[in-house]
mmCIF file of C-alpha atoms and ligand atoms in Angstrom:
data_model
loop_
_atom_site.group_PDB
_atom_site.id
_atom_site.type_symbol
_atom_site.label_atom_id
_atom_site.label_comp_id
_atom_site.label_asym_id
_atom_site.label_seq_id
_atom_site.Cartn_x
_atom_site.Cartn_y
_atom_site.Cartn_z
ATOM 1 C CA MET I 1078 0.000 0.000 0.000
ATOM 2 C CA GLU I 1079 1.161 3.495 -0.810
ATOM 3 C CA LYS I 1080 2.316 5.718 2.040
ATOM 4 C CA LEU I 1081 2.005 9.436 2.463
ATOM 5 C CA LYS I 1082 5.365 11.124 3.115
ATOM 6 C CA LEU I 1083 5.209 13.947 5.652
ATOM 7 C CA GLY I 1084 8.077 16.397 6.219
ATOM 8 C CA ILE I 1085 8.314 17.981 9.665
ATOM 9 C CA GLN I 1086 10.996 20.093 11.337
ATOM 10 C CA LYS I 1087 13.637 17.795 12.799
ATOM 11 C CA SER I 1088 14.372 20.055 15.762
ATOM 12 C CA GLY I 1089 13.320 23.549 16.715
ATOM 13 C CA ARG I 1090 10.149 25.320 17.648
ATOM 14 C CA LEU I 1091 7.754 23.249 15.531
ATOM 15 C CA PHE I 1092 9.053 19.776 16.385
ATOM 16 C CA ASP I 1093 7.240 19.099 19.671
ATOM 17 C CA ASP I 1094 3.872 20.399 18.476
ATOM 18 C CA SER I 1095 4.144 18.498 15.182
ATOM 19 C CA MET I 1096 4.826 15.242 17.022
ATOM 20 C CA LYS I 1097 2.071 15.976 19.513
ATOM 21 C CA LEU I 1098 -0.463 16.556 16.749
ATOM 22 C CA LEU I 1099 0.389 13.214 15.130
ATOM 23 C CA LYS I 1100 0.028 11.508 18.490
ATOM 24 C CA GLU I 1101 -3.344 13.156 19.101
ATOM 25 C CA CYS I 1102 -4.386 11.887 15.673
ATOM 26 C CA GLY I 1103 -3.657 8.384 16.939
ATOM 27 C CA ILE I 1104 -0.596 8.005 14.715
ATOM 28 C CA ASP I 1105 2.284 6.168 16.345
ATOM 29 C CA ILE I 1106 5.759 7.006 15.084
ATOM 30 C CA SER I 1107 7.719 6.209 18.209
ATOM 31 C CA ASN I 1108 10.092 4.010 16.187
ATOM 32 C CA GLY I 1109 13.370 5.531 15.050
ATOM 33 C CA ILE I 1110 12.720 9.168 15.814
ATOM 34 C CA ASN I 1111 16.444 9.942 15.830
ATOM 35 C CA LYS I 1112 16.856 8.965 12.233
ATOM 36 C CA LEU I 1113 16.153 10.881 9.054
ATOM 37 C CA LYS I 1114 12.763 9.234 8.732
ATOM 38 C CA ALA I 1115 10.334 7.120 10.711
ATOM 39 C CA ASP I 1116 7.453 4.882 9.754
ATOM 40 C CA ALA I 1117 4.072 5.123 11.430
ATOM 41 C CA SER I 1118 3.110 1.710 12.741
ATOM 42 C CA ASN I 1119 -0.650 2.167 12.455
ATOM 43 C CA PHE I 1120 -1.230 4.642 9.599
ATOM 44 C CA PRO I 1121 0.119 4.754 6.010
ATOM 45 C CA LEU I 1122 2.500 7.588 6.831
ATOM 46 C CA GLU I 1123 6.259 8.039 6.640
ATOM 47 C CA VAL I 1124 7.712 10.999 8.530
ATOM 48 C CA TYR I 1125 10.843 12.791 7.306
ATOM 49 C CA PHE I 1126 12.751 15.016 9.726
ATOM 50 C CA LEU I 1127 13.999 18.097 7.860
ATOM 51 C CA ARG I 1128 15.234 21.689 8.241
ATOM 52 C CA ASP I 1129 12.109 23.829 8.182
ATOM 53 C CA ASP I 1130 13.500 26.020 5.369
ATOM 54 C CA ASP I 1131 13.805 22.977 3.092
ATOM 55 C CA ILE I 1132 10.263 21.685 3.572
ATOM 56 C CA PRO I 1133 8.531 23.771 0.819
ATOM 57 C CA GLN I 1134 11.132 22.716 -1.764
ATOM 58 C CA TYR I 1135 10.893 19.047 -0.774
ATOM 59 C CA VAL I 1136 7.117 19.205 -1.044
ATOM 60 C CA GLU I 1137 7.280 20.901 -4.448
ATOM 61 C CA ASP I 1138 9.683 18.171 -5.641
ATOM 62 C CA ALA I 1139 7.497 15.404 -4.120
ATOM 63 C CA VAL I 1140 10.358 14.173 -1.930
ATOM 64 C CA ALA I 1141 7.706 14.734 0.735
ATOM 65 C CA ASP I 1142 4.016 14.702 -0.260
ATOM 66 C CA ILE I 1143 2.963 17.006 2.545
ATOM 67 C CA GLY I 1144 4.690 19.117 5.199
ATOM 68 C CA PHE I 1145 4.082 20.899 8.480
ATOM 69 C CA VAL I 1146 5.840 24.258 8.236
ATOM 70 C CA GLY I 1147 5.465 27.908 9.239
ATOM 71 C CA GLU I 1148 3.399 30.054 6.861
ATOM 72 C CA ASN I 1149 6.256 32.558 7.100
ATOM 73 C CA VAL I 1150 8.589 30.012 5.498
ATOM 74 C CA VAL I 1151 5.991 29.109 2.852
ATOM 75 C CA ALA I 1152 5.606 32.793 1.941
ATOM 76 C CA GLU I 1153 9.344 33.413 1.807
ATOM 77 C CA LYS I 1154 10.247 30.331 -0.234
ATOM 78 C CA ASN I 1155 7.414 30.892 -2.684
ATOM 79 C CA LYS I 1156 7.405 27.311 -3.980
ATOM 80 C CA LYS I 1157 4.682 25.596 -6.003
ATOM 81 C CA VAL I 1158 2.860 23.992 -3.107
ATOM 82 C CA THR I 1159 -0.717 24.251 -1.832
ATOM 83 C CA ALA I 1160 -1.423 25.423 1.714
ATOM 84 C CA VAL I 1161 -4.228 23.167 2.960
ATOM 85 C CA ARG I 1162 -4.954 24.343 6.499
ATOM 86 C CA GLY I 1163 -3.507 26.058 9.540
ATOM 87 C CA LEU I 1164 -2.491 23.810 12.412
ATOM 88 C CA GLY I 1165 -2.973 26.182 15.327
ATOM 89 C CA PHE I 1166 0.584 26.131 16.677
ATOM 90 C CA GLY I 1167 3.829 28.008 15.928
ATOM 91 C CA LYS I 1168 1.964 31.287 16.016
ATOM 92 C CA CYS I 1169 4.059 34.409 15.492
ATOM 93 C CA ARG I 1170 4.136 37.579 13.456
ATOM 94 C CA LEU I 1171 6.643 39.128 11.095
ATOM 95 C CA SER I 1172 7.040 42.701 12.194
ATOM 96 C CA VAL I 1173 8.989 45.850 11.523
ATOM 97 C CA ALA I 1174 11.003 46.990 14.547
ATOM 98 C CA VAL I 1175 13.005 50.176 15.012
ATOM 99 C CA PRO I 1176 15.182 51.476 17.857
ATOM 100 C CA LYS I 1177 13.246 52.592 20.910
ATOM 101 C CA GLY I 1178 12.469 56.291 20.833
ATOM 102 C CA VAL I 1179 12.234 56.498 17.037
ATOM 103 C CA GLN I 1180 8.944 58.028 15.874
ATOM 104 C CA TYR I 1181 7.453 55.710 13.239
ATOM 105 C CA PRO I 1182 4.203 57.219 11.979
ATOM 106 C CA ASN I 1183 3.755 54.625 9.208
ATOM 107 C CA SER I 1184 5.694 52.559 6.699
ATOM 108 C CA SER I 1185 6.752 55.641 4.723
ATOM 109 C CA TRP I 1186 9.365 56.074 7.458
ATOM 110 C CA LEU I 1187 11.210 53.172 5.794
ATOM 111 C CA GLN I 1188 11.774 55.163 2.577
ATOM 112 C CA GLY I 1189 15.510 55.145 1.766
ATOM 113 C CA LYS I 1190 16.386 53.228 4.944
ATOM 114 C CA LYS I 1191 18.365 50.029 5.472
ATOM 115 C CA ILE I 1192 16.340 47.038 6.673
ATOM 116 C CA ALA I 1193 17.916 43.847 8.008
ATOM 117 C CA THR I 1194 15.871 40.665 7.728
ATOM 118 C CA SER I 1195 15.902 36.919 7.098
ATOM 119 C CA TYR I 1196 12.755 37.371 4.987
ATOM 120 C CA PRO I 1197 13.931 39.367 1.941
ATOM 121 C CA VAL I 1198 11.138 38.106 -0.347
ATOM 122 C CA VAL I 1199 8.279 38.909 2.015
ATOM 123 C CA VAL I 1200 9.839 42.273 2.879
ATOM 124 C CA ALA I 1201 10.402 43.183 -0.788
ATOM 125 C CA ASN I 1202 6.735 42.400 -1.522
ATOM 126 C CA PHE I 1203 5.619 44.499 1.404
ATOM 127 C CA LEU I 1204 7.767 47.464 0.332
ATOM 128 C CA GLN I 1205 6.522 47.205 -3.219
ATOM 129 C CA GLN I 1206 2.877 47.168 -2.094
ATOM 130 C CA GLN I 1207 3.508 50.232 0.012
ATOM 131 C CA GLY I 1208 5.380 51.985 -2.813
ATOM 132 C CA ILE I 1209 8.511 52.308 -0.706
ATOM 133 C CA GLN I 1210 12.109 52.009 -1.816
ATOM 134 C CA ALA I 1211 14.513 50.763 0.819
ATOM 135 C CA GLU I 1212 17.677 48.724 0.996
ATOM 136 C CA ILE I 1213 17.223 45.132 2.205
ATOM 137 C CA HIS I 1214 20.125 43.433 3.996
ATOM 138 C CA GLU I 1215 19.592 39.724 4.212
ATOM 139 C CA ILE I 1216 21.028 38.138 7.344
ATOM 140 C CA SER I 1217 20.330 34.626 8.477
ATOM 141 C CA GLY I 1218 20.365 34.915 12.252
ATOM 142 C CA SER I 1219 20.419 37.385 15.174
ATOM 143 C CA VAL I 1220 18.685 40.000 13.056
ATOM 144 C CA GLU I 1221 17.812 41.923 16.224
ATOM 145 C CA ILE I 1222 21.401 43.089 16.762
ATOM 146 C CA ALA I 1223 21.643 44.783 13.335
ATOM 147 C CA PRO I 1224 20.496 48.292 14.364
ATOM 148 C CA GLY I 1225 22.741 48.272 17.448
ATOM 149 C CA ILE I 1226 25.883 47.569 15.402
ATOM 150 C CA GLY I 1227 24.990 50.128 12.759
ATOM 151 C CA LEU I 1228 24.126 47.632 10.035
ATOM 152 C CA ALA I 1229 20.520 48.747 9.591
ATOM 153 C CA ASP I 1230 17.976 51.396 10.583
ATOM 154 C CA ALA I 1231 15.192 48.869 11.062
ATOM 155 C CA ILE I 1232 14.630 45.129 11.085
ATOM 156 C CA VAL I 1233 11.832 42.829 9.994
ATOM 157 C CA ASP I 1234 11.808 39.693 12.117
ATOM 158 C CA LEU I 1235 9.553 37.111 13.704
ATOM 159 C CA VAL I 1236 8.113 38.096 17.058
ATOM 160 C CA SER I 1237 6.150 36.074 19.545
ATOM 161 C CA SER I 1238 6.473 37.411 23.099
ATOM 162 C CA GLY I 1239 8.390 40.527 22.051
ATOM 163 C CA SER I 1240 11.098 40.019 24.674
ATOM 164 C CA THR I 1241 13.919 39.622 22.126
ATOM 165 C CA LEU I 1242 13.099 43.030 20.646
ATOM 166 C CA PHE I 1243 12.783 44.567 24.087
ATOM 167 C CA MET I 1244 16.132 43.219 25.260
ATOM 168 C CA ASN I 1245 17.783 44.665 22.176
ATOM 169 C CA GLY I 1246 16.391 48.147 22.617
ATOM 170 C CA LEU I 1247 13.913 47.803 19.764
ATOM 171 C CA GLN I 1248 10.185 48.492 19.472
ATOM 172 C CA GLU I 1249 7.726 46.651 17.261
ATOM 173 C CA VAL I 1250 6.016 49.236 15.074
ATOM 174 C CA GLU I 1251 4.166 47.375 12.323
ATOM 175 C CA THR I 1252 3.102 43.792 11.618
ATOM 176 C CA ILE I 1253 3.406 42.776 7.995
ATOM 177 C CA PHE I 1254 2.441 39.101 8.224
ATOM 178 C CA THR I 1255 0.863 36.831 10.831
ATOM 179 C CA SER I 1256 1.835 33.202 10.786
ATOM 180 C CA GLU I 1257 1.164 29.777 12.208
ATOM 181 C CA ALA I 1258 2.280 26.298 11.238
ATOM 182 C CA ALA I 1259 0.374 25.018 8.217
ATOM 183 C CA LEU I 1260 -0.109 21.759 6.377
ATOM 184 C CA ILE I 1261 1.126 22.124 2.806
ATOM 185 C CA LYS I 1262 0.823 19.582 0.011
ATOM 186 C CA ASN I 1263 2.359 18.729 -3.314
ATOM 187 C CA GLN I 1264 0.218 19.831 -6.249
ATOM 188 C CA GLN I 1265 0.150 16.448 -7.998
ATOM 189 C CA LEU I 1266 -0.753 13.924 -5.336
ATOM 190 C CA THR I 1267 -1.949 10.561 -6.615
ATOM 191 C CA PRO I 1268 -5.604 9.800 -5.821
ATOM 192 C CA GLU I 1269 -4.410 7.171 -3.347
ATOM 193 C CA LYS I 1270 -2.217 9.675 -1.502
ATOM 194 C CA GLU I 1271 -4.961 12.282 -1.620
ATOM 195 C CA ALA I 1272 -7.248 9.742 0.074
ATOM 196 C CA ILE I 1273 -4.704 9.167 2.869
ATOM 197 C CA LEU I 1274 -4.375 12.942 3.262
ATOM 198 C CA GLN I 1275 -8.161 13.257 3.601
ATOM 199 C CA LYS I 1276 -8.071 10.669 6.397
ATOM 200 C CA LEU I 1277 -5.335 12.611 8.150
ATOM 201 C CA LEU I 1278 -7.216 15.909 7.706
ATOM 202 C CA PHE I 1279 -10.352 14.333 9.152
ATOM 203 C CA ARG I 1280 -8.398 13.397 12.274
ATOM 204 C CA ILE I 1281 -6.721 16.796 12.534
ATOM 205 C CA GLN I 1282 -10.116 18.464 12.304
ATOM 206 C CA ALA I 1283 -11.475 16.230 15.096
ATOM 207 C CA VAL I 1284 -8.507 17.058 17.330
ATOM 208 C CA LYS I 1285 -8.742 20.794 16.639
ATOM 209 C CA SER I 1286 -12.500 21.083 17.158
ATOM 210 C CA ALA I 1287 -12.206 19.106 20.384
ATOM 211 C CA LYS I 1288 -9.633 21.629 21.646
ATOM 212 C CA ASN I 1289 -12.014 24.528 21.088
ATOM 213 C CA ASN I 1290 -14.908 22.905 22.874
ATOM 214 C CA LYS I 1291 -15.762 21.695 26.364
ATOM 215 C CA TYR I 1292 -18.308 19.202 27.581
ATOM 216 C CA ILE I 1293 -20.614 20.632 30.216
ATOM 217 C CA LEU I 1294 -22.921 18.878 32.702
ATOM 218 C CA LEU I 1295 -25.183 20.680 35.129
ATOM 219 C CA ASN I 1296 -28.185 20.165 37.343
ATOM 220 C CA ALA I 1297 -31.250 22.329 36.867
ATOM 221 C CA PRO I 1298 -34.650 22.627 38.505
ATOM 222 C CA ASN I 1299 -37.251 21.536 35.935
ATOM 223 C CA HIS I 1300 -39.007 24.904 36.000
ATOM 224 C CA SER I 1301 -35.882 26.617 34.584
ATOM 225 C CA LEU I 1302 -35.084 23.937 31.989
ATOM 226 C CA ASP I 1303 -36.526 25.926 29.078
ATOM 227 C CA THR I 1304 -34.358 28.950 29.878
ATOM 228 C CA ILE I 1305 -31.260 26.834 30.402
ATOM 229 C CA VAL I 1306 -31.739 24.873 27.191
ATOM 230 C CA SER I 1307 -32.156 28.125 25.278
ATOM 231 C CA ILE I 1308 -28.838 29.435 26.666
ATOM 232 C CA LEU I 1309 -26.874 26.328 25.660
ATOM 233 C CA PRO I 1310 -25.753 26.160 22.045
ATOM 234 C CA GLY I 1311 -24.938 22.414 21.859
ATOM 235 C CA LEU I 1312 -24.385 20.357 18.740
ATOM 236 C CA LYS I 1313 -28.051 19.749 18.032
ATOM 237 C CA SER I 1314 -29.874 20.252 21.297
ATOM 238 C CA PRO I 1315 -28.717 19.399 24.816
ATOM 239 C CA THR I 1316 -29.367 16.034 26.456
ATOM 240 C CA VAL I 1317 -31.768 16.293 29.407
ATOM 241 C CA VAL I 1318 -31.983 13.397 31.881
ATOM 242 C CA PRO I 1319 -34.167 13.335 35.013
ATOM 243 C CA LEU I 1320 -32.319 13.179 38.347
ATOM 244 C CA ALA I 1321 -33.320 10.788 41.142
ATOM 245 C CA GLN I 1322 -34.449 13.858 43.059
ATOM 246 C CA GLU I 1323 -37.981 14.867 42.009
ATOM 247 C CA GLY I 1324 -38.213 18.146 40.053
ATOM 248 C CA TRP I 1325 -34.567 18.209 38.926
ATOM 249 C CA SER I 1326 -32.785 17.263 35.710
ATOM 250 C CA SER I 1327 -29.226 16.829 34.527
ATOM 251 C CA VAL I 1328 -28.350 18.720 31.332
ATOM 252 C CA HIS I 1329 -25.399 17.733 29.082
ATOM 253 C CA SER I 1330 -24.068 19.883 26.271
ATOM 254 C CA MET I 1331 -21.023 21.370 24.592
ATOM 255 C CA LEU I 1332 -19.576 24.858 24.856
ATOM 256 C CA ASN I 1333 -17.184 26.779 22.684
ATOM 257 C CA GLU I 1334 -14.107 28.138 24.459
ATOM 258 C CA ASN I 1335 -14.787 31.686 23.225
ATOM 259 C CA GLU I 1336 -18.250 32.010 24.718
ATOM 260 C CA PHE I 1337 -17.501 29.859 27.737
ATOM 261 C CA TRP I 1338 -17.532 32.325 30.685
ATOM 262 C CA ASP I 1339 -20.388 34.304 29.266
ATOM 263 C CA ILE I 1340 -22.600 31.253 29.078
ATOM 264 C CA ILE I 1341 -21.582 29.894 32.491
ATOM 265 C CA GLU I 1342 -22.685 33.177 34.064
ATOM 266 C CA GLN I 1343 -26.033 33.073 32.282
ATOM 267 C CA LEU I 1344 -26.543 29.445 33.367
ATOM 268 C CA LYS I 1345 -25.874 30.260 37.010
ATOM 269 C CA ALA I 1346 -28.242 33.170 36.839
ATOM 270 C CA ALA I 1347 -30.914 30.843 35.387
ATOM 271 C CA GLY I 1348 -30.617 28.485 38.387
ATOM 272 C CA ALA I 1349 -28.087 25.862 37.193
ATOM 273 C CA GLU I 1350 -26.163 24.077 39.948
ATOM 274 C CA GLY I 1351 -23.257 21.649 40.144
ATOM 275 C CA ILE I 1352 -21.829 22.778 36.824
ATOM 276 C CA LEU I 1353 -19.128 20.375 35.656
ATOM 277 C CA VAL I 1354 -16.891 21.171 32.672
ATOM 278 C CA LEU I 1355 -14.776 18.489 31.001
ATOM 279 C CA PRO I 1356 -12.229 18.525 28.188
ATOM 280 C CA ILE I 1357 -13.193 16.742 24.976
ATOM 281 C CA GLU I 1358 -10.607 14.460 23.451
ATOM 282 C CA LYS I 1359 -11.958 14.127 19.909
ATOM 283 C CA LEU I 1360 -14.954 15.757 18.251
ATOM 284 C CA ILE I 1361 -16.457 14.589 14.988
ATOM 285 C CA LEU I 1362 -19.016 17.041 13.708
HETATM 286 O O1 PRT O 1493 16.912 24.404 12.134
HETATM 287 P P1 PRT O 1493 15.752 24.929 11.383
HETATM 288 O O2 PRT O 1493 16.128 25.735 10.159
HETATM 289 O O3 PRT O 1493 14.751 23.850 11.091
HETATM 290 O O4 PRT O 1493 14.988 25.915 12.403
HETATM 291 P P2 PRT O 1493 14.974 27.507 12.500
HETATM 292 O O5 PRT O 1493 15.984 27.910 13.516
HETATM 293 O O6 PRT O 1493 14.996 28.150 11.167
HETATM 294 O O7 PRT O 1493 13.496 27.756 13.032
HETATM 295 P P3 PRT O 1493 12.896 27.841 14.519
HETATM 296 O O8 PRT O 1493 12.876 26.492 15.137
HETATM 297 O O9 PRT O 1493 13.501 28.966 15.280
HETATM 298 O O10 PRT O 1493 11.429 28.313 14.134
HETATM 299 C C1 PRT O 1493 10.600 27.487 13.363
HETATM 300 C C2 PRT O 1493 9.293 28.227 13.099
HETATM 301 O O11 PRT O 1493 8.656 28.540 14.335
HETATM 302 C C3 PRT O 1493 9.410 29.565 12.424
HETATM 303 O O12 PRT O 1493 9.596 29.464 11.014
HETATM 304 C C4 PRT O 1493 8.071 30.197 12.755
HETATM 305 O O13 PRT O 1493 7.082 29.725 11.869
HETATM 306 C C5 PRT O 1493 7.777 29.639 14.143
HETATM 307 N N1 PRT O 1493 7.985 30.619 15.237
HETATM 308 C C6 PRT O 1493 7.054 30.949 16.173
HETATM 309 C C7 PRT O 1493 9.085 31.328 15.509
HETATM 310 C C8 PRT O 1493 8.815 32.128 16.626
HETATM 311 N N2 PRT O 1493 7.549 31.872 17.019
HETATM 312 C C9 PRT O 1493 9.854 32.989 17.151
HETATM 313 N N3 PRT O 1493 9.618 33.699 18.128
HETATM 314 N N4 PRT O 1493 10.314 31.367 14.911
HETATM 315 C C10 PRT O 1493 11.260 32.150 15.411
HETATM 316 N N5 PRT O 1493 11.096 32.979 16.500
HETATM 317 C C11 PRT O 1493 12.295 33.750 16.938
HETATM 318 C C12 PRT O 1493 12.448 35.096 16.261
HETATM 319 O O14 PRT O 1493 13.160 34.965 15.050
HETATM 320 C C13 PRT O 1493 13.242 35.916 17.276
HETATM 321 O O15 PRT O 1493 14.598 35.629 17.209
HETATM 322 O O16 PRT O 1493 12.228 34.039 18.322
HETATM 323 C C14 PRT O 1493 12.722 35.367 18.587
HETATM 324 C C15 PRT O 1493 11.606 36.250 19.048
HETATM 325 O O17 PRT O 1493 10.858 35.634 20.051
HETATM 326 P P4 PRT O 1493 10.212 36.538 21.218
HETATM 327 O O18 PRT O 1493 9.379 35.605 22.006
HETATM 328 O O19 PRT O 1493 11.358 37.083 22.017
HETATM 329 O O20 PRT O 1493 9.410 37.623 20.560
HETATM 330 ZN ZN1 ZN O 1494 15.164 27.323 9.499
#
């Protein structure tokens, strides 16, 4: 049987989350993780451990059929690959930063300046869109020290917490790209490989929707059931089961993370008691 070849970062910021996602999808690749590649024991998948920068090229060339890689890398490498979906980890932004104290009203400040970055393609596109001419200095690491040593007036670099910029006397002034890890695929997958990918995507979707939702159980006096049921969104409608105690019911439903606290407050106000909230492991909608 054909196997789908997946390229993931071999070490670095995306490695742990990539492995965790596969595990949550029920895919076991515990064999031979230290090697260049590993076979899943219970899914038609072969995992290749690669430098993140190489993943788009490998996917274009079908050395790997699919890859987990930062959208920032996909944008910079500009290879012929298809981005299928975001994976919800590796979140960061590519931002312009200038020395603290500099007044930066908008991107026109960059006109005629020197910008250090590891993302020359994305930065050149941004400058072109904005109609700005500036000099791009490509450097591969420690971009944040460039202004301090007089190499550049500004930098464009990835930011997550912002502490690297802060410690180097820089301020983030404009975000030009927001990024997360994404699943990319080769543009000519065989139907058989496409079918394996669909299976994998189905599992990823189940894992991701489970993360955003909680299972909720509560007790309610029967006279407030109508109100409580109307507050709960649920998949279809909540499950209502009578309690041993006369006049009371147990209500089971599902809540989205984003509206969670809001709804809990409304439920309490409507007379719900003994509210229990549980994580959901997988959710198939
Ligand atoms: O060896 P390999 O080439 O595979 O790895 P790498 O060193 O090129 O990449 P790695 O592991 O650093 O990052 C992999 C991916 O993680 C990136 O391509 C992004 O998609 C994503 N990511 C998420 C980040 C960050 N957050 C991040 N904060 N990548 C890099 N950073 C760096 C940033 O460049 C800066 O130096 O962290 C510093 C800023 O962090 P804060 O928290 O101080 O703002
Ligand atoms: Zn890299």
